[in-house]
Amino acid sequence: MAKILVTGGCGYIGSHTVVDLSDNGFTPISVDDFSNAHKSLTHGISELLGKPLVNHEVNLCDLAATEEVFRQHPDIDAVIHFAAHIYVPESISHPLKYYRNNLNSLINVLDCCGKYGVKNLIFSSSCSVYGNAEELPVTAATPHGEAECSYARTKQMGEHIIRDYCTSNPEFNAVLLRYFNPAGSHETSKIGEAPILENTHLVPIITEVANGHRESMTVFGTDYPTRDGSCIRDFIHVMDLAHAHTKAVEFLLQKKNDKACEVFNLGSGDGVSVLEAIHAFEKVTGIKLNYSLGDRREGDIAAIYADTTDSNERLEWVPKRNIEDIVKSAWDWELAKQDVLGI
Ligand code: UDP
């Protein structure tokens, strides 16, 4: 069984990926310092694995501690690197925190891959690398645009660092996965989205309004040049997203890559507007949401969605769940999460 080191393995996408890897016959090992994950989530992960999760509580900016993880696991076949600071507003107010953490941790992981002979890396990138793309849908060949925040710039820089590293090390292969808008949770509600800081993403805000954690919500902007005036995004179910990582591991281990560094978009390929997402939630739950129509949010782009032809064909990955599945599973998790997290 191939051993996969998952950095950020207790975070939102990381935890779902750890479970999907294990479901598909891989042995995941997690590195997570719980800087943006609840320790109590490890119980749900372990339950789904059917055995205790192996997690190393290490900050990847600490090179010696990171090396020790690689030393303890000399048989790692691939690394999936999720661990990063991910809050857009915080990245705008604290850019150095983002550059220091997101870049140093990546450099340390690459250093250790080189030193300990790990030849395959999968990197969590983001559709934010495209900036405000002029042509939709965006393909993996669409160039980087002007980044809207430091977080997005760390993802652009991370991609450049990995490309340069692949060039310098002919045996090293990487897949850059650009996520669109991940949402939803595992169908058992044993794991789900549980950020340490306040949620800023649409789907968890919808579920928090529905259960009364928030009084109301605002649709940010209804005068965009879109079919109903609200922004359009490409929501992707976290379990579909997690499975794309398993496919990317198989892609690299089976040497299906044409280039040392390959890029794939991970979205559904369909744009859904903010109002459509709200209405999908109201339809599947029967709950009327308390929302108002408001001004645009600074930094938002009107519309972005993915061309997924490459990921469908070359990665052999096709998402199975739609926006209704997403909001339904997010709602189930909202109802379960206080018990699961013990908060
Ligand atoms: N959004 C909204 N109200 C909210 C939160 C988000 O209207 O309370 C909109 C936001 O303006 C954007 C879309 O939902 O158009 C997705 O935002 P999110 O923060 O989830 O993801 P982003 O695409 O910004 O990474």
PDB file of C-alpha atoms in Angstrom, residues 51-341:
ATOM      1  CA  LYS A  51      -8.173   2.912  13.006  1.00  0.00           C
ATOM      2  CA  PRO A  52      -6.396   5.792  14.762  1.00  0.00           C
ATOM      3  CA  LEU A  53      -5.198   8.549  12.463  1.00  0.00           C
ATOM      4  CA  VAL A  54      -1.411   8.869  12.418  1.00  0.00           C
ATOM      5  CA  ASN A  55      -0.782  12.608  12.813  1.00  0.00           C
ATOM      6  CA  HIS A  56       2.488  14.423  13.509  1.00  0.00           C
ATOM      7  CA  GLU A  57       1.812  17.697  15.325  1.00  0.00           C
ATOM      8  CA  VAL A  58       4.517  19.664  13.551  1.00  0.00           C
ATOM      9  CA  ASN A  59       4.792  23.213  12.214  1.00  0.00           C
ATOM     10  CA  LEU A  60       6.241  22.822   8.728  1.00  0.00           C
ATOM     11  CA  CYS A  61       8.131  26.110   9.063  1.00  0.00           C
ATOM     12  CA  ASP A  62      10.325  24.210  11.537  1.00  0.00           C
ATOM     13  CA  LEU A  63      12.727  22.447   9.160  1.00  0.00           C
ATOM     14  CA  ALA A  64      14.275  20.135  11.774  1.00  0.00           C
ATOM     15  CA  ALA A  65      10.860  18.920  12.976  1.00  0.00           C
ATOM     16  CA  THR A  66       9.686  18.463   9.376  1.00  0.00           C
ATOM     17  CA  GLU A  67      12.812  16.448   8.571  1.00  0.00           C
ATOM     18  CA  GLU A  68      12.132  14.228  11.559  1.00  0.00           C
ATOM     19  CA  VAL A  69       8.735  13.272  10.059  1.00  0.00           C
ATOM     20  CA  PHE A  70      10.403  12.305   6.764  1.00  0.00           C
ATOM     21  CA  ARG A  71      13.105  10.430   8.678  1.00  0.00           C
ATOM     22  CA  GLN A  72      10.458   8.422  10.541  1.00  0.00           C
ATOM     23  CA  HIS A  73       8.724   7.545   7.247  1.00  0.00           C
ATOM     24  CA  PRO A  74      11.452   6.624   4.751  1.00  0.00           C
ATOM     25  CA  ASP A  75       8.840   4.978   2.493  1.00  0.00           C
ATOM     26  CA  ILE A  76       6.692   7.972   1.505  1.00  0.00           C
ATOM     27  CA  ASP A  77       5.517   7.642  -2.117  1.00  0.00           C
ATOM     28  CA  ALA A  78       3.954  11.076  -2.494  1.00  0.00           C
ATOM     29  CA  VAL A  79       3.230  14.237  -0.520  1.00  0.00           C
ATOM     30  CA  ILE A  80      -0.060  16.143  -0.728  1.00  0.00           C
ATOM     31  CA  HIS A  81       0.665  19.626   0.562  1.00  0.00           C
ATOM     32  CA  PHE A  82      -2.468  21.309   1.946  1.00  0.00           C
ATOM     33  CA  ALA A  83      -1.053  23.049   5.013  1.00  0.00           C
ATOM     34  CA  ALA A  84      -1.282  26.817   4.573  1.00  0.00           C
ATOM     35  CA  HIS A  85      -2.905  29.944   5.950  1.00  0.00           C
ATOM     36  CA  ILE A  86      -6.079  30.388   3.925  1.00  0.00           C
ATOM     37  CA  TYR A  87      -8.108  33.429   5.071  1.00  0.00           C
ATOM     38  CA  VAL A  88      -8.340  36.100   2.391  1.00  0.00           C
ATOM     39  CA  PRO A  89      -9.203  39.057   4.712  1.00  0.00           C
ATOM     40  CA  GLU A  90      -6.416  38.084   7.140  1.00  0.00           C
ATOM     41  CA  SER A  91      -3.956  37.799   4.263  1.00  0.00           C
ATOM     42  CA  ILE A  92      -4.762  41.386   3.313  1.00  0.00           C
ATOM     43  CA  SER A  93      -4.198  42.683   6.859  1.00  0.00           C
ATOM     44  CA  HIS A  94      -1.207  40.395   7.623  1.00  0.00           C
ATOM     45  CA  PRO A  95       0.630  39.738   4.329  1.00  0.00           C
ATOM     46  CA  LEU A  96       3.961  38.827   5.923  1.00  0.00           C
ATOM     47  CA  LYS A  97       2.309  36.154   8.052  1.00  0.00           C
ATOM     48  CA  TYR A  98       1.042  34.596   4.820  1.00  0.00           C
ATOM     49  CA  TYR A  99       4.291  34.870   2.869  1.00  0.00           C
ATOM     50  CA  ARG A 100       6.352  33.628   5.823  1.00  0.00           C
ATOM     51  CA  ASN A 101       4.165  30.613   6.531  1.00  0.00           C
ATOM     52  CA  ASN A 102       2.927  29.529   3.116  1.00  0.00           C
ATOM     53  CA  LEU A 103       6.261  29.882   1.346  1.00  0.00           C
ATOM     54  CA  ASN A 104       8.618  28.645   4.079  1.00  0.00           C
ATOM     55  CA  SER A 105       6.523  25.545   4.737  1.00  0.00           C
ATOM     56  CA  LEU A 106       6.448  24.690   1.029  1.00  0.00           C
ATOM     57  CA  ILE A 107      10.203  25.212   0.693  1.00  0.00           C
ATOM     58  CA  ASN A 108      10.827  22.970   3.711  1.00  0.00           C
ATOM     59  CA  VAL A 109       8.580  20.241   2.310  1.00  0.00           C
ATOM     60  CA  LEU A 110      10.401  20.384  -1.046  1.00  0.00           C
ATOM     61  CA  ASP A 111      13.770  20.350   0.714  1.00  0.00           C
ATOM     62  CA  CYS A 112      12.762  17.221   2.610  1.00  0.00           C
ATOM     63  CA  CYS A 113      11.401  15.567  -0.548  1.00  0.00           C
ATOM     64  CA  GLY A 114      14.820  16.109  -2.125  1.00  0.00           C
ATOM     65  CA  LYS A 115      16.757  14.900   0.873  1.00  0.00           C
ATOM     66  CA  TYR A 116      14.604  11.818   1.542  1.00  0.00           C
ATOM     67  CA  GLY A 117      14.021  10.780  -2.076  1.00  0.00           C
ATOM     68  CA  VAL A 118      10.288  11.563  -2.350  1.00  0.00           C
ATOM     69  CA  LYS A 119       9.578  12.149  -6.041  1.00  0.00           C
ATOM     70  CA  ASN A 120       5.911  13.121  -6.180  1.00  0.00           C
ATOM     71  CA  LEU A 121       4.099  16.205  -4.887  1.00  0.00           C
ATOM     72  CA  ILE A 122       0.499  17.348  -5.142  1.00  0.00           C
ATOM     73  CA  PHE A 123      -0.046  20.997  -4.318  1.00  0.00           C
ATOM     74  CA  SER A 124      -3.222  22.719  -3.127  1.00  0.00           C
ATOM     75  CA  SER A 125      -3.548  25.677  -5.382  1.00  0.00           C
ATOM     76  CA  SER A 126      -6.525  27.878  -6.032  1.00  0.00           C
ATOM     77  CA  CYS A 127      -8.564  29.441  -8.809  1.00  0.00           C
ATOM     78  CA  SER A 128      -7.571  32.744  -7.164  1.00  0.00           C
ATOM     79  CA  VAL A 129      -4.295  32.472  -9.167  1.00  0.00           C
ATOM     80  CA  TYR A 130      -6.338  33.502 -12.232  1.00  0.00           C
ATOM     81  CA  GLY A 131      -7.338  36.849 -10.677  1.00  0.00           C
ATOM     82  CA  ASN A 132     -10.158  38.482 -12.602  1.00  0.00           C
ATOM     83  CA  ALA A 133     -10.010  36.263 -15.693  1.00  0.00           C
ATOM     84  CA  GLU A 134     -11.334  37.866 -18.853  1.00  0.00           C
ATOM     85  CA  GLU A 135     -12.402  34.682 -20.626  1.00  0.00           C
ATOM     86  CA  LEU A 136     -14.648  32.049 -19.056  1.00  0.00           C
ATOM     87  CA  PRO A 137     -14.497  29.227 -18.352  1.00  0.00           C
ATOM     88  CA  VAL A 138     -10.857  29.315 -17.264  1.00  0.00           C
ATOM     89  CA  THR A 139      -8.678  26.455 -18.465  1.00  0.00           C
ATOM     90  CA  ALA A 140      -5.490  25.289 -16.797  1.00  0.00           C
ATOM     91  CA  ALA A 141      -3.667  27.143 -19.589  1.00  0.00           C
ATOM     92  CA  THR A 142      -5.259  30.483 -18.645  1.00  0.00           C
ATOM     93  CA  PRO A 143      -2.341  32.560 -17.338  1.00  0.00           C
ATOM     94  CA  HIS A 144      -2.015  33.847 -13.787  1.00  0.00           C
ATOM     95  CA  GLY A 145      -3.849  37.156 -13.428  1.00  0.00           C
ATOM     96  CA  GLU A 146      -3.316  40.018 -11.011  1.00  0.00           C
ATOM     97  CA  ALA A 147      -3.745  38.414  -7.546  1.00  0.00           C
ATOM     98  CA  GLU A 148      -6.506  40.001  -5.438  1.00  0.00           C
ATOM     99  CA  CYS A 149      -4.764  39.343  -2.094  1.00  0.00           C
ATOM    100  CA  SER A 150      -1.579  38.015  -0.494  1.00  0.00           C
ATOM    101  CA  TYR A 151      -3.139  34.574  -0.055  1.00  0.00           C
ATOM    102  CA  ALA A 152      -3.632  34.290  -3.825  1.00  0.00           C
ATOM    103  CA  ARG A 153      -0.110  35.573  -4.411  1.00  0.00           C
ATOM    104  CA  THR A 154       1.323  32.857  -2.119  1.00  0.00           C
ATOM    105  CA  LYS A 155      -0.465  30.292  -4.293  1.00  0.00           C
ATOM    106  CA  GLN A 156       0.968  31.848  -7.466  1.00  0.00           C
ATOM    107  CA  MET A 157       4.440  31.933  -5.923  1.00  0.00           C
ATOM    108  CA  GLY A 158       4.037  28.376  -4.648  1.00  0.00           C
ATOM    109  CA  GLU A 159       3.266  27.208  -8.184  1.00  0.00           C
ATOM    110  CA  HIS A 160       6.399  28.994  -9.499  1.00  0.00           C
ATOM    111  CA  ILE A 161       8.572  27.520  -6.743  1.00  0.00           C
ATOM    112  CA  ILE A 162       7.361  23.992  -7.542  1.00  0.00           C
ATOM    113  CA  ARG A 163       7.876  24.459 -11.285  1.00  0.00           C
ATOM    114  CA  ASP A 164      11.433  25.693 -10.732  1.00  0.00           C
ATOM    115  CA  TYR A 165      12.103  22.813  -8.374  1.00  0.00           C
ATOM    116  CA  CYS A 166      10.838  20.305 -10.981  1.00  0.00           C
ATOM    117  CA  THR A 167      13.181  21.880 -13.543  1.00  0.00           C
ATOM    118  CA  SER A 168      16.138  21.559 -11.184  1.00  0.00           C
ATOM    119  CA  ASN A 169      15.354  17.963 -10.248  1.00  0.00           C
ATOM    120  CA  PRO A 170      14.497  15.838 -13.314  1.00  0.00           C
ATOM    121  CA  GLU A 171      13.204  12.943 -11.194  1.00  0.00           C
ATOM    122  CA  PHE A 172      10.666  15.109  -9.396  1.00  0.00           C
ATOM    123  CA  ASN A 173       7.023  15.319 -10.535  1.00  0.00           C
ATOM    124  CA  ALA A 174       4.232  17.566  -9.358  1.00  0.00           C
ATOM    125  CA  VAL A 175       0.538  18.164  -9.888  1.00  0.00           C
ATOM    126  CA  LEU A 176      -0.882  21.606  -9.123  1.00  0.00           C
ATOM    127  CA  LEU A 177      -4.587  21.406  -8.286  1.00  0.00           C
ATOM    128  CA  ARG A 178      -6.496  24.656  -8.587  1.00  0.00           C
ATOM    129  CA  TYR A 179      -9.623  24.484  -6.439  1.00  0.00           C
ATOM    130  CA  PHE A 180     -12.719  26.477  -7.232  1.00  0.00           C
ATOM    131  CA  ASN A 181     -15.265  26.823  -4.354  1.00  0.00           C
ATOM    132  CA  PRO A 182     -15.148  23.740  -2.081  1.00  0.00           C
ATOM    133  CA  ALA A 183     -18.202  23.170   0.118  1.00  0.00           C
ATOM    134  CA  GLY A 184     -20.244  20.399   1.730  1.00  0.00           C
ATOM    135  CA  SER A 185     -19.072  17.578   3.953  1.00  0.00           C
ATOM    136  CA  HIS A 186     -18.637  13.811   4.254  1.00  0.00           C
ATOM    137  CA  GLU A 187     -22.005  12.037   4.017  1.00  0.00           C
ATOM    138  CA  THR A 188     -21.698  10.684   7.589  1.00  0.00           C
ATOM    139  CA  SER A 189     -21.234  14.194   9.093  1.00  0.00           C
ATOM    140  CA  LYS A 190     -18.347  12.787  11.152  1.00  0.00           C
ATOM    141  CA  ILE A 191     -16.082  15.394   9.538  1.00  0.00           C
ATOM    142  CA  GLY A 192     -16.778  18.739   7.890  1.00  0.00           C
ATOM    143  CA  GLU A 193     -15.736  22.355   7.589  1.00  0.00           C
ATOM    144  CA  ALA A 194     -14.692  23.699  10.996  1.00  0.00           C
ATOM    145  CA  PRO A 195     -12.441  26.725  10.696  1.00  0.00           C
ATOM    146  CA  ILE A 196     -10.894  28.250  13.802  1.00  0.00           C
ATOM    147  CA  LEU A 197     -11.563  31.806  12.610  1.00  0.00           C
ATOM    148  CA  GLU A 198     -14.993  33.088  11.661  1.00  0.00           C
ATOM    149  CA  ASN A 199     -16.417  31.703   8.430  1.00  0.00           C
ATOM    150  CA  THR A 200     -16.448  34.008   5.445  1.00  0.00           C
ATOM    151  CA  HIS A 201     -17.538  31.504   2.790  1.00  0.00           C
ATOM    152  CA  LEU A 202     -21.025  31.466   1.339  1.00  0.00           C
ATOM    153  CA  VAL A 203     -22.232  27.906   2.054  1.00  0.00           C
ATOM    154  CA  PRO A 204     -21.296  27.762   5.771  1.00  0.00           C
ATOM    155  CA  ILE A 205     -22.775  31.246   6.199  1.00  0.00           C
ATOM    156  CA  ILE A 206     -26.039  29.953   4.704  1.00  0.00           C
ATOM    157  CA  THR A 207     -26.119  27.018   7.142  1.00  0.00           C
ATOM    158  CA  GLU A 208     -25.226  29.246  10.105  1.00  0.00           C
ATOM    159  CA  VAL A 209     -28.119  31.577   9.268  1.00  0.00           C
ATOM    160  CA  ALA A 210     -30.449  28.601   8.924  1.00  0.00           C
ATOM    161  CA  ASN A 211     -29.640  27.247  12.371  1.00  0.00           C
ATOM    162  CA  GLY A 212     -29.768  30.654  14.031  1.00  0.00           C
ATOM    163  CA  HIS A 213     -26.025  31.095  14.701  1.00  0.00           C
ATOM    164  CA  ARG A 214     -26.316  34.197  12.568  1.00  0.00           C
ATOM    165  CA  GLU A 215     -29.390  36.360  12.432  1.00  0.00           C
ATOM    166  CA  SER A 216     -29.217  37.083   8.721  1.00  0.00           C
ATOM    167  CA  MET A 217     -26.955  37.267   5.710  1.00  0.00           C
ATOM    168  CA  THR A 218     -26.364  39.597   2.814  1.00  0.00           C
ATOM    169  CA  VAL A 219     -26.061  38.778  -0.864  1.00  0.00           C
ATOM    170  CA  PHE A 220     -23.016  40.831  -1.777  1.00  0.00           C
ATOM    171  CA  GLY A 221     -23.989  42.573  -4.994  1.00  0.00           C
ATOM    172  CA  THR A 222     -27.001  42.171  -7.263  1.00  0.00           C
ATOM    173  CA  ASP A 223     -25.854  44.416 -10.106  1.00  0.00           C
ATOM    174  CA  TYR A 224     -23.176  42.177 -11.610  1.00  0.00           C
ATOM    175  CA  PRO A 225     -23.412  41.421 -15.324  1.00  0.00           C
ATOM    176  CA  THR A 226     -24.675  37.876 -14.615  1.00  0.00           C
ATOM    177  CA  ARG A 227     -28.017  36.116 -15.237  1.00  0.00           C
ATOM    178  CA  ASP A 228     -29.530  37.237 -11.901  1.00  0.00           C
ATOM    179  CA  GLY A 229     -27.130  40.033 -10.934  1.00  0.00           C
ATOM    180  CA  SER A 230     -25.355  38.078  -8.150  1.00  0.00           C
ATOM    181  CA  CYS A 231     -21.828  36.639  -8.481  1.00  0.00           C
ATOM    182  CA  ILE A 232     -21.273  33.281 -10.145  1.00  0.00           C
ATOM    183  CA  ARG A 233     -18.967  30.665  -8.638  1.00  0.00           C
ATOM    184  CA  ASP A 234     -18.128  27.021  -9.310  1.00  0.00           C
ATOM    185  CA  PHE A 235     -19.033  25.095  -6.148  1.00  0.00           C
ATOM    186  CA  ILE A 236     -17.399  21.689  -5.818  1.00  0.00           C
ATOM    187  CA  HIS A 237     -18.355  19.064  -3.230  1.00  0.00           C
ATOM    188  CA  VAL A 238     -15.484  18.444  -0.833  1.00  0.00           C
ATOM    189  CA  MET A 239     -15.758  14.658  -1.310  1.00  0.00           C
ATOM    190  CA  ASP A 240     -15.410  15.056  -5.073  1.00  0.00           C
ATOM    191  CA  LEU A 241     -12.482  17.379  -4.449  1.00  0.00           C
ATOM    192  CA  ALA A 242     -10.893  14.908  -2.030  1.00  0.00           C
ATOM    193  CA  HIS A 243     -11.215  12.126  -4.588  1.00  0.00           C
ATOM    194  CA  ALA A 244      -9.400  14.260  -7.175  1.00  0.00           C
ATOM    195  CA  HIS A 245      -6.341  14.104  -4.889  1.00  0.00           C
ATOM    196  CA  THR A 246      -6.483  10.316  -4.847  1.00  0.00           C
ATOM    197  CA  LYS A 247      -6.702  10.405  -8.642  1.00  0.00           C
ATOM    198  CA  ALA A 248      -3.741  12.793  -8.790  1.00  0.00           C
ATOM    199  CA  VAL A 249      -1.678  10.414  -6.637  1.00  0.00           C
ATOM    200  CA  GLU A 250      -2.557   7.528  -8.978  1.00  0.00           C
ATOM    201  CA  PHE A 251      -1.756   9.742 -11.983  1.00  0.00           C
ATOM    202  CA  LEU A 252       1.753  10.423 -10.694  1.00  0.00           C
ATOM    203  CA  LEU A 253       2.487   6.941  -9.326  1.00  0.00           C
ATOM    204  CA  GLN A 254       1.370   5.387 -12.627  1.00  0.00           C
ATOM    205  CA  LYS A 255       3.541   7.945 -14.484  1.00  0.00           C
ATOM    206  CA  LYS A 256       0.670   9.212 -16.603  1.00  0.00           C
ATOM    207  CA  ASN A 257       2.044  12.756 -16.602  1.00  0.00           C
ATOM    208  CA  ASP A 258       3.420  14.215 -19.848  1.00  0.00           C
ATOM    209  CA  LYS A 259       5.230  17.048 -18.098  1.00  0.00           C
ATOM    210  CA  ALA A 260       7.103  17.154 -14.789  1.00  0.00           C
ATOM    211  CA  CYS A 261       4.644  19.732 -13.508  1.00  0.00           C
ATOM    212  CA  GLU A 262       0.990  19.345 -14.518  1.00  0.00           C
ATOM    213  CA  VAL A 263      -1.939  21.637 -13.689  1.00  0.00           C
ATOM    214  CA  PHE A 264      -5.607  20.730 -13.271  1.00  0.00           C
ATOM    215  CA  ASN A 265      -8.721  22.732 -12.463  1.00  0.00           C
ATOM    216  CA  LEU A 266     -10.948  21.201  -9.812  1.00  0.00           C
ATOM    217  CA  GLY A 267     -14.428  22.563 -10.214  1.00  0.00           C
ATOM    218  CA  SER A 268     -17.746  21.172 -11.370  1.00  0.00           C
ATOM    219  CA  GLY A 269     -17.513  23.063 -14.651  1.00  0.00           C
ATOM    220  CA  ASP A 270     -20.855  24.746 -13.914  1.00  0.00           C
ATOM    221  CA  GLY A 271     -21.375  28.241 -12.643  1.00  0.00           C
ATOM    222  CA  VAL A 272     -23.954  28.704  -9.871  1.00  0.00           C
ATOM    223  CA  SER A 273     -24.985  32.173  -8.729  1.00  0.00           C
ATOM    224  CA  VAL A 274     -25.115  33.235  -5.087  1.00  0.00           C
ATOM    225  CA  LEU A 275     -28.916  33.532  -5.313  1.00  0.00           C
ATOM    226  CA  GLU A 276     -29.160  30.106  -6.964  1.00  0.00           C
ATOM    227  CA  ALA A 277     -27.109  28.580  -4.114  1.00  0.00           C
ATOM    228  CA  ILE A 278     -29.450  30.184  -1.562  1.00  0.00           C
ATOM    229  CA  HIS A 279     -32.512  28.900  -3.414  1.00  0.00           C
ATOM    230  CA  ALA A 280     -31.002  25.392  -3.693  1.00  0.00           C
ATOM    231  CA  PHE A 281     -30.584  25.388   0.094  1.00  0.00           C
ATOM    232  CA  GLU A 282     -34.179  26.567   0.626  1.00  0.00           C
ATOM    233  CA  LYS A 283     -35.437  23.878  -1.749  1.00  0.00           C
ATOM    234  CA  VAL A 284     -33.615  20.886  -0.256  1.00  0.00           C
ATOM    235  CA  THR A 285     -34.165  21.843   3.392  1.00  0.00           C
ATOM    236  CA  GLY A 286     -37.529  23.610   3.216  1.00  0.00           C
ATOM    237  CA  ILE A 287     -36.038  26.368   5.395  1.00  0.00           C
ATOM    238  CA  LYS A 288     -36.627  30.003   4.429  1.00  0.00           C
ATOM    239  CA  LEU A 289     -33.373  31.932   4.797  1.00  0.00           C
ATOM    240  CA  ASN A 290     -33.267  35.411   6.276  1.00  0.00           C
ATOM    241  CA  TYR A 291     -31.193  37.250   3.674  1.00  0.00           C
ATOM    242  CA  SER A 292     -31.073  40.731   2.227  1.00  0.00           C
ATOM    243  CA  LEU A 293     -29.707  42.101  -1.018  1.00  0.00           C
ATOM    244  CA  GLY A 294     -26.683  44.308  -0.392  1.00  0.00           C
ATOM    245  CA  ASP A 295     -23.728  46.089  -1.917  1.00  0.00           C
ATOM    246  CA  ARG A 296     -20.824  44.389  -3.628  1.00  0.00           C
ATOM    247  CA  ARG A 297     -18.023  43.025  -1.381  1.00  0.00           C
ATOM    248  CA  GLU A 298     -14.637  44.555  -2.126  1.00  0.00           C
ATOM    249  CA  GLY A 299     -12.329  42.294  -4.098  1.00  0.00           C
ATOM    250  CA  ASP A 300     -15.042  39.987  -5.458  1.00  0.00           C
ATOM    251  CA  ILE A 301     -15.010  39.130  -9.141  1.00  0.00           C
ATOM    252  CA  ALA A 302     -18.293  38.846 -11.051  1.00  0.00           C
ATOM    253  CA  ALA A 303     -17.963  35.272 -12.246  1.00  0.00           C
ATOM    254  CA  ILE A 304     -15.521  32.394 -12.392  1.00  0.00           C
ATOM    255  CA  TYR A 305     -15.981  28.750 -13.294  1.00  0.00           C
ATOM    256  CA  ALA A 306     -13.729  26.010 -14.529  1.00  0.00           C
ATOM    257  CA  ASP A 307     -13.122  24.236 -17.772  1.00  0.00           C
ATOM    258  CA  THR A 308     -12.619  20.716 -16.438  1.00  0.00           C
ATOM    259  CA  THR A 309     -12.007  18.870 -19.724  1.00  0.00           C
ATOM    260  CA  ASP A 310      -8.406  18.087 -18.756  1.00  0.00           C
ATOM    261  CA  SER A 311      -9.225  16.867 -15.253  1.00  0.00           C
ATOM    262  CA  ASN A 312     -12.125  14.783 -16.592  1.00  0.00           C
ATOM    263  CA  GLU A 313     -10.052  13.166 -19.339  1.00  0.00           C
ATOM    264  CA  ARG A 314      -6.459  13.012 -18.141  1.00  0.00           C
ATOM    265  CA  LEU A 315      -7.017  12.710 -14.398  1.00  0.00           C
ATOM    266  CA  GLU A 316     -10.076  10.517 -15.058  1.00  0.00           C
ATOM    267  CA  TRP A 317     -11.956  12.506 -12.469  1.00  0.00           C
ATOM    268  CA  VAL A 318     -15.590  13.519 -12.838  1.00  0.00           C
ATOM    269  CA  PRO A 319     -17.432  15.132  -9.911  1.00  0.00           C
ATOM    270  CA  LYS A 320     -20.578  13.234  -8.929  1.00  0.00           C
ATOM    271  CA  ARG A 321     -22.386  15.725  -6.694  1.00  0.00           C
ATOM    272  CA  ASN A 322     -24.294  18.920  -7.562  1.00  0.00           C
ATOM    273  CA  ILE A 323     -25.157  22.102  -5.659  1.00  0.00           C
ATOM    274  CA  GLU A 324     -28.140  20.431  -3.972  1.00  0.00           C
ATOM    275  CA  ASP A 325     -25.938  17.605  -2.655  1.00  0.00           C
ATOM    276  CA  ILE A 326     -23.474  20.237  -1.471  1.00  0.00           C
ATOM    277  CA  VAL A 327     -25.924  22.338   0.526  1.00  0.00           C
ATOM    278  CA  LYS A 328     -27.688  19.234   1.912  1.00  0.00           C
ATOM    279  CA  SER A 329     -24.448  17.751   3.273  1.00  0.00           C
ATOM    280  CA  ALA A 330     -23.344  21.172   4.579  1.00  0.00           C
ATOM    281  CA  TRP A 331     -26.648  21.422   6.459  1.00  0.00           C
ATOM    282  CA  ASP A 332     -26.308  17.900   7.916  1.00  0.00           C
ATOM    283  CA  TRP A 333     -22.810  18.867   9.118  1.00  0.00           C
ATOM    284  CA  GLU A 334     -24.071  22.154  10.592  1.00  0.00           C
ATOM    285  CA  LEU A 335     -26.560  20.163  12.685  1.00  0.00           C
ATOM    286  CA  ALA A 336     -23.929  17.618  13.791  1.00  0.00           C
ATOM    287  CA  LYS A 337     -20.830  19.720  14.239  1.00  0.00           C
ATOM    288  CA  GLN A 338     -21.293  20.988  17.795  1.00  0.00           C
ATOM    289  CA  ASP A 339     -21.557  17.415  19.063  1.00  0.00           C
ATOM    290  CA  VAL A 340     -18.673  16.209  16.895  1.00  0.00           C
ATOM    291  CA  LEU A 341     -16.351  19.054  17.864  1.00  0.00           C
TER     292      LEU A 341
END
